[in-house]
Tab-separated table of C-alpha atoms and ligand atoms in Angstrom:
chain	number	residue	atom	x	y	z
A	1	UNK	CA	135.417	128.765	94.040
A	2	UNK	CA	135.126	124.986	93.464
A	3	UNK	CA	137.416	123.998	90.262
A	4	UNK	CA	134.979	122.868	87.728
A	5	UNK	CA	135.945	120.602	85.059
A	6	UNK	CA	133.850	119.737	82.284
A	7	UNK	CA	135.575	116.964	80.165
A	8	UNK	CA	136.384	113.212	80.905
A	9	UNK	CA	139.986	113.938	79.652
A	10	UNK	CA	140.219	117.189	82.742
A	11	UNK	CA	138.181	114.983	85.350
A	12	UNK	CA	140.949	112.196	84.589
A	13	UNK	CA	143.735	113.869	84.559
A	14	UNK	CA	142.532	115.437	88.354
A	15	UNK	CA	141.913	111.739	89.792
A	16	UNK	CA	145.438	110.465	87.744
A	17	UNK	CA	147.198	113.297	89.825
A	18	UNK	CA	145.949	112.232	93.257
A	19	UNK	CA	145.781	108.658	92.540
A	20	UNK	CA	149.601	109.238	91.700
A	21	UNK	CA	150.022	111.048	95.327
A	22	UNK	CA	148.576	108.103	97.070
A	23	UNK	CA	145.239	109.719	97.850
A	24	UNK	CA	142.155	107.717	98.141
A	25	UNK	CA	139.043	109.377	96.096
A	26	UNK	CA	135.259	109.514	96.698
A	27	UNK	CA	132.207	109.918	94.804
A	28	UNK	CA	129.757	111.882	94.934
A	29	UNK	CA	127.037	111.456	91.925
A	30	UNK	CA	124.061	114.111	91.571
A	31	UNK	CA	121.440	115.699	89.536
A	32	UNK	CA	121.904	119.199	91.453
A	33	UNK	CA	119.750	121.500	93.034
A	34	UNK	CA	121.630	120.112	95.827
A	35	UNK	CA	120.566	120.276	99.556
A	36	UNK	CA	121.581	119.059	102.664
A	37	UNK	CA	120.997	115.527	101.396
A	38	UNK	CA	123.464	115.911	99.006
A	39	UNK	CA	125.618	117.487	100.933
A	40	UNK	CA	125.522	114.939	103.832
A	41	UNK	CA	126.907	112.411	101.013
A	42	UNK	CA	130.115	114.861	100.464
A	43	UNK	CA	130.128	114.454	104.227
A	44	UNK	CA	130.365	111.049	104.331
A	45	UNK	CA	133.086	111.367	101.431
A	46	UNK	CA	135.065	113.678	103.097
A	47	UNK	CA	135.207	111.945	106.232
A	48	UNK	CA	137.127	108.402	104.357
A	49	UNK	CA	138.549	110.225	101.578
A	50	UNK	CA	141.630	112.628	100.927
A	51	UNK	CA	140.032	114.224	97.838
A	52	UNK	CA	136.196	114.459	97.291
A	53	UNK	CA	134.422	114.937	93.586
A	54	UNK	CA	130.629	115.442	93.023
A	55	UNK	CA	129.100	115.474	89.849
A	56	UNK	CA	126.227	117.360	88.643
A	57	UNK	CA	124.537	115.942	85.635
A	58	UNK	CA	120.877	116.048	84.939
A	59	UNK	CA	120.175	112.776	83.374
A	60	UNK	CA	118.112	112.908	80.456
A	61	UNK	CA	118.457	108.810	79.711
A	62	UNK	CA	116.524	108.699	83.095
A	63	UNK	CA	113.827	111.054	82.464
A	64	UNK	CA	110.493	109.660	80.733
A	65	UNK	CA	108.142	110.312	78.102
A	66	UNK	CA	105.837	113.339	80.113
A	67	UNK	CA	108.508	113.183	83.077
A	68	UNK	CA	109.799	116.580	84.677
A	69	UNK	CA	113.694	116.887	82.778
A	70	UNK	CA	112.662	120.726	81.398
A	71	UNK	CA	111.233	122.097	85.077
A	72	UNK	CA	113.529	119.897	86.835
A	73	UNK	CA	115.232	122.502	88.901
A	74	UNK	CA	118.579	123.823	88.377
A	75	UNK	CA	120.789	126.346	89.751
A	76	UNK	CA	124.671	125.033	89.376
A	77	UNK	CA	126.428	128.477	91.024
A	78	UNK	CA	124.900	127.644	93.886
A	79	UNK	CA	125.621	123.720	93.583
A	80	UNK	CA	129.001	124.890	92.965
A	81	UNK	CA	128.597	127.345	96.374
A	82	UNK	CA	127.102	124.949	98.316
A	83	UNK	CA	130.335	122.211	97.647
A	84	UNK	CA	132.597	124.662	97.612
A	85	UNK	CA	131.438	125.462	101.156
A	86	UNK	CA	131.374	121.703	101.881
A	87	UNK	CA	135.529	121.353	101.003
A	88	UNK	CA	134.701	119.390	98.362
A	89	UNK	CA	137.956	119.511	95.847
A	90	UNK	CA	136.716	119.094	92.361
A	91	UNK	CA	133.189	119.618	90.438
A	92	UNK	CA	132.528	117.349	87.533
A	93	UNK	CA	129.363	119.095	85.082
A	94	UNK	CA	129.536	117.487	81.832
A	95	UNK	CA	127.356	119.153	78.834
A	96	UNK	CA	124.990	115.947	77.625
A	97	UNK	CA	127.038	115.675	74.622
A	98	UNK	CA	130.089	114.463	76.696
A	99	UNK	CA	128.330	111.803	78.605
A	100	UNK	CA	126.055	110.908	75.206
A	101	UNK	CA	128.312	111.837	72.313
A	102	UNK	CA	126.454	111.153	68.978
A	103	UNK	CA	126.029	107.521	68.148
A	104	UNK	CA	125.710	106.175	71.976
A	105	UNK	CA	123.748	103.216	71.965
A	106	UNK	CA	124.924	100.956	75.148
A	107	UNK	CA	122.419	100.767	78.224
A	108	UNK	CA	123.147	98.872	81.314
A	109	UNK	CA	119.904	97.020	82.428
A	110	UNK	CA	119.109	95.110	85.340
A	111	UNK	CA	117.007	92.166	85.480
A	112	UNK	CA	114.199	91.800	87.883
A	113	UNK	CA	115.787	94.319	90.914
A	114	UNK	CA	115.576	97.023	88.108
A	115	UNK	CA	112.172	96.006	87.088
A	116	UNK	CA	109.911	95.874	90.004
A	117	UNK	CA	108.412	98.953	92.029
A	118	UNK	CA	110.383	102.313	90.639
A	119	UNK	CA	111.094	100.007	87.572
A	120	UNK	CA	107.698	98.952	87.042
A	121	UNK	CA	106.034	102.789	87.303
A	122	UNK	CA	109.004	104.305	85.409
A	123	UNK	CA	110.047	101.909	82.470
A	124	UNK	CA	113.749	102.524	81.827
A	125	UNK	CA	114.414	104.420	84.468
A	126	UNK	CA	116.765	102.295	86.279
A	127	UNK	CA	118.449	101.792	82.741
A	128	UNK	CA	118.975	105.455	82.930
A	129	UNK	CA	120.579	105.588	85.990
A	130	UNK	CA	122.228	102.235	85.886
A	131	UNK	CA	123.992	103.600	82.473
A	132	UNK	CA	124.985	106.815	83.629
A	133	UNK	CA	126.110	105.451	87.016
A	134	UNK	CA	128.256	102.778	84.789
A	135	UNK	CA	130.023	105.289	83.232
A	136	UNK	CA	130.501	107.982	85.965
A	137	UNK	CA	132.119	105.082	87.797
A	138	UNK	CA	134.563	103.953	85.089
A	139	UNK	CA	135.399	107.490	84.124
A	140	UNK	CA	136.612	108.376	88.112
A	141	UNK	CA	137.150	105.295	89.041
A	142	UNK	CA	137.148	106.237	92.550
A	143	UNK	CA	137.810	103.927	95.743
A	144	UNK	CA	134.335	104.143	96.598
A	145	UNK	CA	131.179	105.966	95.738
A	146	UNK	CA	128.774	107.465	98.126
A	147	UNK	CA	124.787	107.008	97.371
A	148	UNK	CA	121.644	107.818	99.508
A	149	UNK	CA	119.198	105.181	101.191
A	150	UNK	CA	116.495	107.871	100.448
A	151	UNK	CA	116.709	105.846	96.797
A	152	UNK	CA	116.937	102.659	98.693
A	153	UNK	CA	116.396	100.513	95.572
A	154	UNK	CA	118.516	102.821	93.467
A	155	UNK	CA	121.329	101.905	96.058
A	156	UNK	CA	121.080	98.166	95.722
A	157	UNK	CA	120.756	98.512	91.682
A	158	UNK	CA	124.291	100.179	91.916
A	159	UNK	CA	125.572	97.790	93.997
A	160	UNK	CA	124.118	94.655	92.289
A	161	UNK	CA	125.937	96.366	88.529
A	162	UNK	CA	129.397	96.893	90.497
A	163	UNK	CA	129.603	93.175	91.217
A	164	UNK	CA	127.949	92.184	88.166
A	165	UNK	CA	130.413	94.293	86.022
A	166	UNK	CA	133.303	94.024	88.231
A	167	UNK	CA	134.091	97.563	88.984
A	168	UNK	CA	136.132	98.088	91.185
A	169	UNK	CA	134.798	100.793	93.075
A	170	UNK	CA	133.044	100.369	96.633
A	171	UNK	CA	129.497	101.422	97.416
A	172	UNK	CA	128.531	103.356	100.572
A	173	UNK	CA	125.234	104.003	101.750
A	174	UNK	CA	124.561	107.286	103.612
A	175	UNK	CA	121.117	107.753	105.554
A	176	UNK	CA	118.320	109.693	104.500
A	177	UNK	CA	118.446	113.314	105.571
A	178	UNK	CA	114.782	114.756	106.494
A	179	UNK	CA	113.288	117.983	107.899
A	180	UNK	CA	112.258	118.552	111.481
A	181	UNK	CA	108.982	117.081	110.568
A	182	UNK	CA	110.081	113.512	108.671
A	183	UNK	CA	109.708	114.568	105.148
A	184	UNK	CA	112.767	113.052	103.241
A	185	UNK	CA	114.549	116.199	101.376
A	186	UNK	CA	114.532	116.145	97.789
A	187	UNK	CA	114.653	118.407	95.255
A	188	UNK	CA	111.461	117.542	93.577
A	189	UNK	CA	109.854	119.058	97.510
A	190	UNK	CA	110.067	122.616	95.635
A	191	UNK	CA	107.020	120.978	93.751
A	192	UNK	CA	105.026	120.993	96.555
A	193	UNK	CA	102.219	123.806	97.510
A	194	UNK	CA	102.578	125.310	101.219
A	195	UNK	CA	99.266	122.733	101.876
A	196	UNK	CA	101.087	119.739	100.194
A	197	UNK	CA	103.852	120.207	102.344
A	198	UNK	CA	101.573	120.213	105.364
A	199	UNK	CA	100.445	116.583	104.274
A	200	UNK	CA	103.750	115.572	103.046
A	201	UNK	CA	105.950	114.455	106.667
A	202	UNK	CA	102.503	111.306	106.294
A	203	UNK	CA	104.358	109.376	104.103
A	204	UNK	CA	107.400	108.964	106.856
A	205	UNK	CA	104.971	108.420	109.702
A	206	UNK	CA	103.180	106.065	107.802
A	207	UNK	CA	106.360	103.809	107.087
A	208	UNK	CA	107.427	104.740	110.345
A	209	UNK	CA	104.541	102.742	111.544
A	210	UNK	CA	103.975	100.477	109.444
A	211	UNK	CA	107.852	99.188	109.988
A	212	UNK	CA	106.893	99.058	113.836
A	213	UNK	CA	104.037	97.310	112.978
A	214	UNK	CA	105.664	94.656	111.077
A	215	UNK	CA	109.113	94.499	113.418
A	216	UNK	CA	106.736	93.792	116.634
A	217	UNK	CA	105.382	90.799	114.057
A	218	UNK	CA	108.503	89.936	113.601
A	219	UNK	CA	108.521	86.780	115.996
A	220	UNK	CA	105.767	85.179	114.663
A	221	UNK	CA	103.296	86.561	111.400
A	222	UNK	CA	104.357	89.811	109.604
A	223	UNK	CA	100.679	90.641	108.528
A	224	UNK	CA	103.031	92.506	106.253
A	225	UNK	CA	100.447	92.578	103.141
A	226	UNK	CA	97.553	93.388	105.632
A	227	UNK	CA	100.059	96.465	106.914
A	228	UNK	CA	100.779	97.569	103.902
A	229	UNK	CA	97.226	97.972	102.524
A	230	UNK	CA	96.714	100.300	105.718
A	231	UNK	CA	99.722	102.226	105.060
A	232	UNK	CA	98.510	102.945	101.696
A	233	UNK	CA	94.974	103.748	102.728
A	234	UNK	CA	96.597	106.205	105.341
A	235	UNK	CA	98.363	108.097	102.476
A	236	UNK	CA	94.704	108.547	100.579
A	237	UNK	CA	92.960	109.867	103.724
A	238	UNK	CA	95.542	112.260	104.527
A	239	UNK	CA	95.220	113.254	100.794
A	240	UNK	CA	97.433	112.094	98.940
A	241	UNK	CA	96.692	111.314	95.118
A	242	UNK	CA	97.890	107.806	93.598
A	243	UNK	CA	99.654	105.331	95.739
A	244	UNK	CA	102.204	103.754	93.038
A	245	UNK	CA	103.097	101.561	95.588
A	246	UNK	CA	103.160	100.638	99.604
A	247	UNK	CA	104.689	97.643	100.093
A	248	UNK	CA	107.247	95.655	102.687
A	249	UNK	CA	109.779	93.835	101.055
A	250	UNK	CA	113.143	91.589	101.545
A	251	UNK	CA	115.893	94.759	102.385
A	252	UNK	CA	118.390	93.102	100.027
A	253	UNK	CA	115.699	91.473	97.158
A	254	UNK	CA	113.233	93.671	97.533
A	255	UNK	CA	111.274	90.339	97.071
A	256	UNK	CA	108.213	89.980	99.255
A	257	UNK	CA	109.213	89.274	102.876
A	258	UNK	CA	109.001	85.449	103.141
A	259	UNK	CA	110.737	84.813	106.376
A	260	UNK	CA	110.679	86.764	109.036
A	261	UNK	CA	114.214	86.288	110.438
A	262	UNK	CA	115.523	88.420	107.166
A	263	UNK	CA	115.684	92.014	107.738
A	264	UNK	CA	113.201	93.990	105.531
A	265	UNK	CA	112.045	97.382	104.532
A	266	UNK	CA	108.992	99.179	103.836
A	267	UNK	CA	109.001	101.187	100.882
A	268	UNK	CA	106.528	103.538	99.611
A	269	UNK	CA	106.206	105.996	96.400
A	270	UNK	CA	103.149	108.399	95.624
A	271	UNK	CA	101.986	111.473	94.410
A	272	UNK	CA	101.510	114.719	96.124
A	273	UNK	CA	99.927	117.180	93.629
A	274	UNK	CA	102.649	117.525	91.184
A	275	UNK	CA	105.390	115.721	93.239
A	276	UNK	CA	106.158	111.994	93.188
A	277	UNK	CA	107.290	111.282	96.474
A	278	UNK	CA	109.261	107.858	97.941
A	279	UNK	CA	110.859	107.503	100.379
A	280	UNK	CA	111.643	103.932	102.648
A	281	UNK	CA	112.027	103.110	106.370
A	282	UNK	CA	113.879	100.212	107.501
A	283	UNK	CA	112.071	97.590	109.911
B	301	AMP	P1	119.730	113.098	93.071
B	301	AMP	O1	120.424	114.390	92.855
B	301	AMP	O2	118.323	113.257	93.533
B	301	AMP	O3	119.891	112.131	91.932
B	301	AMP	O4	120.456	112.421	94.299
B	301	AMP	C1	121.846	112.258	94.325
B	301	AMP	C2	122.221	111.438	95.519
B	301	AMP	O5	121.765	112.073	96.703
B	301	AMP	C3	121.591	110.037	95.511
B	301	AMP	O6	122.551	109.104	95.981
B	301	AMP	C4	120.453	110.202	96.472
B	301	AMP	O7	120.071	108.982	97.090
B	301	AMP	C5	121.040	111.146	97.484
B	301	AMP	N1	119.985	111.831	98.241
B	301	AMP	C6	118.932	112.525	97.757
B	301	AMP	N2	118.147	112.971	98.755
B	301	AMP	C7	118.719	112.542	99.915
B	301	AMP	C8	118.385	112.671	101.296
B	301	AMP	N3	117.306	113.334	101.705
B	301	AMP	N4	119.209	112.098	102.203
B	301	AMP	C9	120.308	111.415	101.803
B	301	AMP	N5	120.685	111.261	100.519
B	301	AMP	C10	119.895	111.809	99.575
């Protein structure tokens, strides 16, 4: 099985090993329950990297008041399976103690990227992540990190702290890994009913179109407010519960598009039942 270390001190003394035997490392950060997602990111490790670690930590810093942290689910013998079976070479699944020993009081925030859409329907979430992301970083210190576009402005929020806190780790971005039918796999899916899921691969179409919508525009006017509104009104019909947000924005911002000639993205989060779903389609 996977070795499985559960310390800073063990998880260094791993990396000091290989970095000592000339081997370049990758990242792999995760909450778990991991699916092919995930394990597409380990991929994408493996493929640049002589030794591959993932980490399994379920956040609490980037949970909410009322979020999911307790039913968020969890299985970590099959994470550890699942990785294992991947050839990934070492497990990092720190108790909540070791990441937030008692008196940890430092946050990483980020101004304005870290405050608008996800930021603005979960306050301190990106705090949460940017935080634990900080440290998982400086703890490895790998060559480079691998994250998932599925969390497209999760992505650019770990970029934009690298350069701001010169770390010296790279960022990759892997694409988003769906089923047959669009939907975006996450582990928060399991939330779904077997009719949810029937209505779920909409929110994918829907950005689908709406990015083919605006790219056609993309010589001349965007329309991209006037396409967004219908995305979002697609989403209600098909039955869908609270649109957070539908919107088409700058790709490396995430201001509104001004100019055509930048390349943008259409990003979308709502609620299915009990699931919050996002998920974003380049245009
Ligand atoms: P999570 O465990 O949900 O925090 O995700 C850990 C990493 O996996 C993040 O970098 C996510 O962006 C990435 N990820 C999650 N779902 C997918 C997916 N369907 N395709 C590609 N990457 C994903």
């Amino acid at each position: 099985m996977i070795e499985t270390v559960k310390t800073i001190t063990e998880l260094r003394r791993h990396l000091d090993q290989w970095r000592a035997g000339g081997e370049t490392i990758g990242l792999v950060p995760t909450m778990g329950a991991l699916h092919e997602g995930h394990l597409s990111l380990v991929r994408v490790a493996r493929a640049k990297a002589g030794r591959t670690v993932a980490t399994l930590f379920v956040n609490p810093a980037q949970f909410g008041e009322g979020e999911d942290f307790d039913q968020y689910p969890r299985d970590a013998d099959d994470d550890a399976q699942k990785l294992e079976n991947e050839g990934c070479d070492l497990l990092f699944r720190p108790a909540a103690e070791e990441i937030y020993p008692p008196g940890h009081v430092t946050r990483v925030t980020i101004e304005r990227l870290g405050d608008i859409l996800e930021g603005e329907f979960r306050p301190g979430f990106f705090a949460g992540v940017a935080t634990v992301v900080t440290k998982l970083l400086l703890q490895a210190l790998p060559d480079f990190a691998v994250f998932g576009e599925k969390d497209y402005q999760q992505l650019l929020v770990i970029r934009r702290l690298t350069r701001d806190l010169d770390i010296p780790v790279a960022i990759e971005a892997a694409p988003t890994v769906r089923e047959d039918d669009g939907l975006a796999l996450a582990s928060r899916n399991a939330y779904l009913t077997s009719d949810e899921r029937e209505i779920a691969p909409v929110l994918f179409g829907t950005l689908s179109q709406v990015a083919e919508n605006v790219g056609r525009g993309a010589s001349g006017n965007l329309r991209a407010e006037e396409q967004a509104a219908w995305g979002r009104d697609q989403l209600e019909r098909a039955g869908f519960g609270k649109v957070e947000y539908f919107t088409v924005r700058d790709a490396e911002t995430l201001e509104p598009v001004a100019r055509a000639s930048r390349p943008a993205r259409v990003l979308a989060a709502a609620w299915l039942g009990k699931a919050r779903l996002i998920d974003n389609v380049a245009v």
